Short mmCIF file of C-alpha atoms in Angstrom, two decimals:
data_model
loop_
_atom_site.label_atom_id
_atom_site.label_comp_id
_atom_site.label_asym_id
_atom_site.label_seq_id
_atom_site.Cartn_x
_atom_site.Cartn_y
_atom_site.Cartn_z
CA GLN Y 1 14.42 4.72 -10.78
CA PRO Y 2 11.22 2.94 -9.78
CA ARG Y 3 8.03 4.88 -10.40
CA PHE Y 4 4.70 4.47 -8.68
CA VAL Y 5 1.49 6.43 -9.18
CA GLU Y 6 -1.16 6.23 -6.46
CA SER Y 7 -4.77 7.24 -6.95
CA GLY Y 8 -8.26 6.70 -5.55
CA GLY Y 9 -8.11 8.63 -2.31
CA GLY Y 10 -10.73 11.08 -1.17
CA LEU Y 11 -12.90 12.36 1.64
CA VAL Y 12 -15.29 9.81 3.14
CA GLN Y 13 -17.41 9.52 6.24
CA PRO Y 14 -16.61 6.94 8.91
CA GLY Y 15 -17.80 3.55 7.76
CA GLY Y 16 -17.32 4.43 4.12
CA SER Y 17 -15.21 2.72 1.50
CA LEU Y 18 -12.47 3.59 -0.95
CA ARG Y 19 -10.38 1.64 -3.42
CA LEU Y 20 -6.84 2.83 -3.93
CA SER Y 21 -4.86 1.99 -7.04
CA CYS Y 22 -1.14 1.98 -7.69
CA ALA Y 23 0.30 1.87 -11.17
CA THR Y 24 3.83 0.50 -11.18
CA ASP Y 25 6.62 1.04 -13.67
CA GLY Y 26 7.64 -1.20 -16.53
CA TYR Y 27 9.93 -3.25 -14.32
CA SER Y 28 7.20 -4.26 -11.88
CA MET Y 29 7.16 -7.79 -13.26
CA ASP Y 30 10.51 -8.22 -11.55
CA TYR Y 31 9.31 -7.09 -8.13
CA TYR Y 32 8.98 -9.66 -5.36
CA THR Y 33 6.75 -7.77 -2.96
CA TYR Y 34 4.32 -4.86 -3.13
CA GLY Y 35 2.89 -2.76 -0.34
CA TRP Y 36 0.74 0.10 0.83
CA PHE Y 37 1.94 2.48 3.53
CA GLN Y 38 0.08 5.12 5.48
CA GLN Y 39 1.51 8.39 6.69
CA ALA Y 40 -0.95 9.66 9.25
CA PRO Y 41 -0.88 13.38 10.12
CA GLY Y 42 2.24 14.08 12.15
CA LYS Y 43 3.26 10.42 12.07
CA TYR Y 44 5.92 8.33 10.42
CA TYR Y 45 4.73 6.14 7.59
CA GLU Y 46 3.63 2.64 8.52
CA GLY Y 47 3.04 -0.49 6.51
CA VAL Y 48 -0.64 -1.20 6.02
CA ALA Y 49 -0.85 -4.15 3.65
CA CYS Y 50 1.71 -6.02 1.58
CA ILE Y 51 1.51 -8.79 -0.98
CA SER Y 52 4.03 -11.16 -2.54
CA SER Y 53 4.21 -11.99 -6.22
CA LEU Y 54 6.31 -15.01 -5.33
CA ASP Y 55 3.73 -16.98 -3.36
CA GLY Y 56 0.68 -14.72 -3.07
CA SER Y 57 1.06 -14.28 0.65
CA THR Y 58 -0.27 -11.13 2.29
CA TYR Y 59 0.32 -9.15 5.43
CA TYR Y 60 -2.03 -6.69 7.13
CA ARG Y 61 -1.49 -4.32 9.99
CA ASP Y 62 -3.61 -5.44 12.92
CA SER Y 63 -5.77 -2.34 12.86
CA VAL Y 64 -6.95 -2.97 9.29
CA LYS Y 65 -7.45 -6.73 9.36
CA GLY Y 66 -10.94 -7.59 8.22
CA ARG Y 67 -11.44 -4.13 6.74
CA PHE Y 68 -8.76 -3.75 4.04
CA THR Y 69 -7.83 -6.09 1.21
CA ILE Y 70 -4.71 -5.82 -0.92
CA SER Y 71 -4.68 -7.33 -4.38
CA ARG Y 72 -2.66 -7.25 -7.57
CA ASP Y 73 -3.67 -7.35 -11.21
CA ASN Y 74 -0.98 -9.53 -12.72
CA ALA Y 75 -1.77 -8.41 -16.27
CA THR Y 76 -1.19 -4.73 -15.59
CA ASN Y 77 0.96 -4.93 -12.46
CA THR Y 78 -1.48 -2.64 -10.71
CA ILE Y 79 -1.85 -2.87 -6.96
CA PHE Y 80 -5.15 -2.19 -5.22
CA LEU Y 81 -6.17 -1.53 -1.66
CA GLN Y 82 -9.87 -2.03 -1.01
CA MET Y 83 -10.72 -0.11 2.14
CA THR Y 84 -14.01 -0.68 3.94
CA GLY Y 85 -15.35 0.32 7.31
CA LEU Y 86 -13.09 3.35 7.25
CA LYS Y 87 -12.22 5.01 10.54
CA PRO Y 88 -10.73 8.42 11.35
CA GLU Y 89 -7.49 6.65 12.27
CA ASP Y 90 -7.18 5.61 8.62
CA THR Y 91 -6.70 9.24 7.60
CA GLY Y 92 -3.39 9.98 5.95
CA ILE Y 93 -1.41 9.87 2.76
CA TYR Y 94 -1.19 6.43 1.25
CA TYR Y 95 1.87 5.41 -0.70
CA CYS Y 96 2.67 2.26 -2.59
CA THR Y 97 6.01 0.62 -3.23
CA ALA Y 98 7.50 -2.50 -4.74
CA THR Y 99 10.91 -4.09 -4.51
CA ARG Y 100 13.15 -7.00 -5.38
CA ARG Y 101 15.21 -6.35 -2.27
CA ILE Y 102 12.63 -7.80 0.10
CA SER Y 103 10.88 -11.10 -0.47
CA SER Y 104 8.93 -11.27 2.80
CA VAL Y 105 5.67 -9.35 3.05
CA TYR Y 106 6.23 -8.95 6.77
CA ASP Y 107 9.65 -7.45 6.16
CA LEU Y 108 8.36 -5.09 3.48
CA CYS Y 109 5.53 -3.81 5.66
CA HIS Y 110 8.07 -3.16 8.40
CA ALA Y 111 10.66 -1.55 6.15
CA SER Y 112 12.00 1.84 7.16
CA GLY Y 113 12.47 3.29 3.71
CA GLY Y 114 12.15 2.83 0.00
CA TYR Y 115 10.87 4.33 -3.21
CA TRP Y 116 7.39 5.87 -3.24
CA GLY Y 117 4.99 7.64 -5.50
CA GLN Y 118 3.47 10.99 -4.66
CA GLY Y 119 0.75 9.35 -2.59
CA THR Y 120 -3.00 9.72 -2.45
CA GLN Y 121 -4.82 11.48 0.38
CA VAL Y 122 -7.42 9.59 2.39
CA THR Y 123 -9.51 11.63 4.80
CA VAL Y 124 -12.09 9.96 7.02
CA SER Y 125 -14.22 12.54 8.77
CA SER Y 126 -17.79 13.40 9.63
#
């Protein structure tokens, strides 16, 4: 089964920054799209940022546009989420995923399910 390992979360003050990392499994070179999802406290997970290995296109949730940047290291198949200007609403568990089932970054970031890692906790609080 696909395996993903998220890291880089932590406790930061509003306006702070974090960089999340996601190590993918040995089959990641075959994935079409990659994404980060947030599960806010008491909420269903929601797509935050997704990226395509097919054409390099990206998708961002409206609330993070201009603040978050998703990227991929092609050599290691590691996915990153650079988070700046963090807000309390960004608090939650962040999961990454990758798939060959979905080729559209929009579709991936709006997917209702998939394989995930154990997530990394992001807490934005004063």
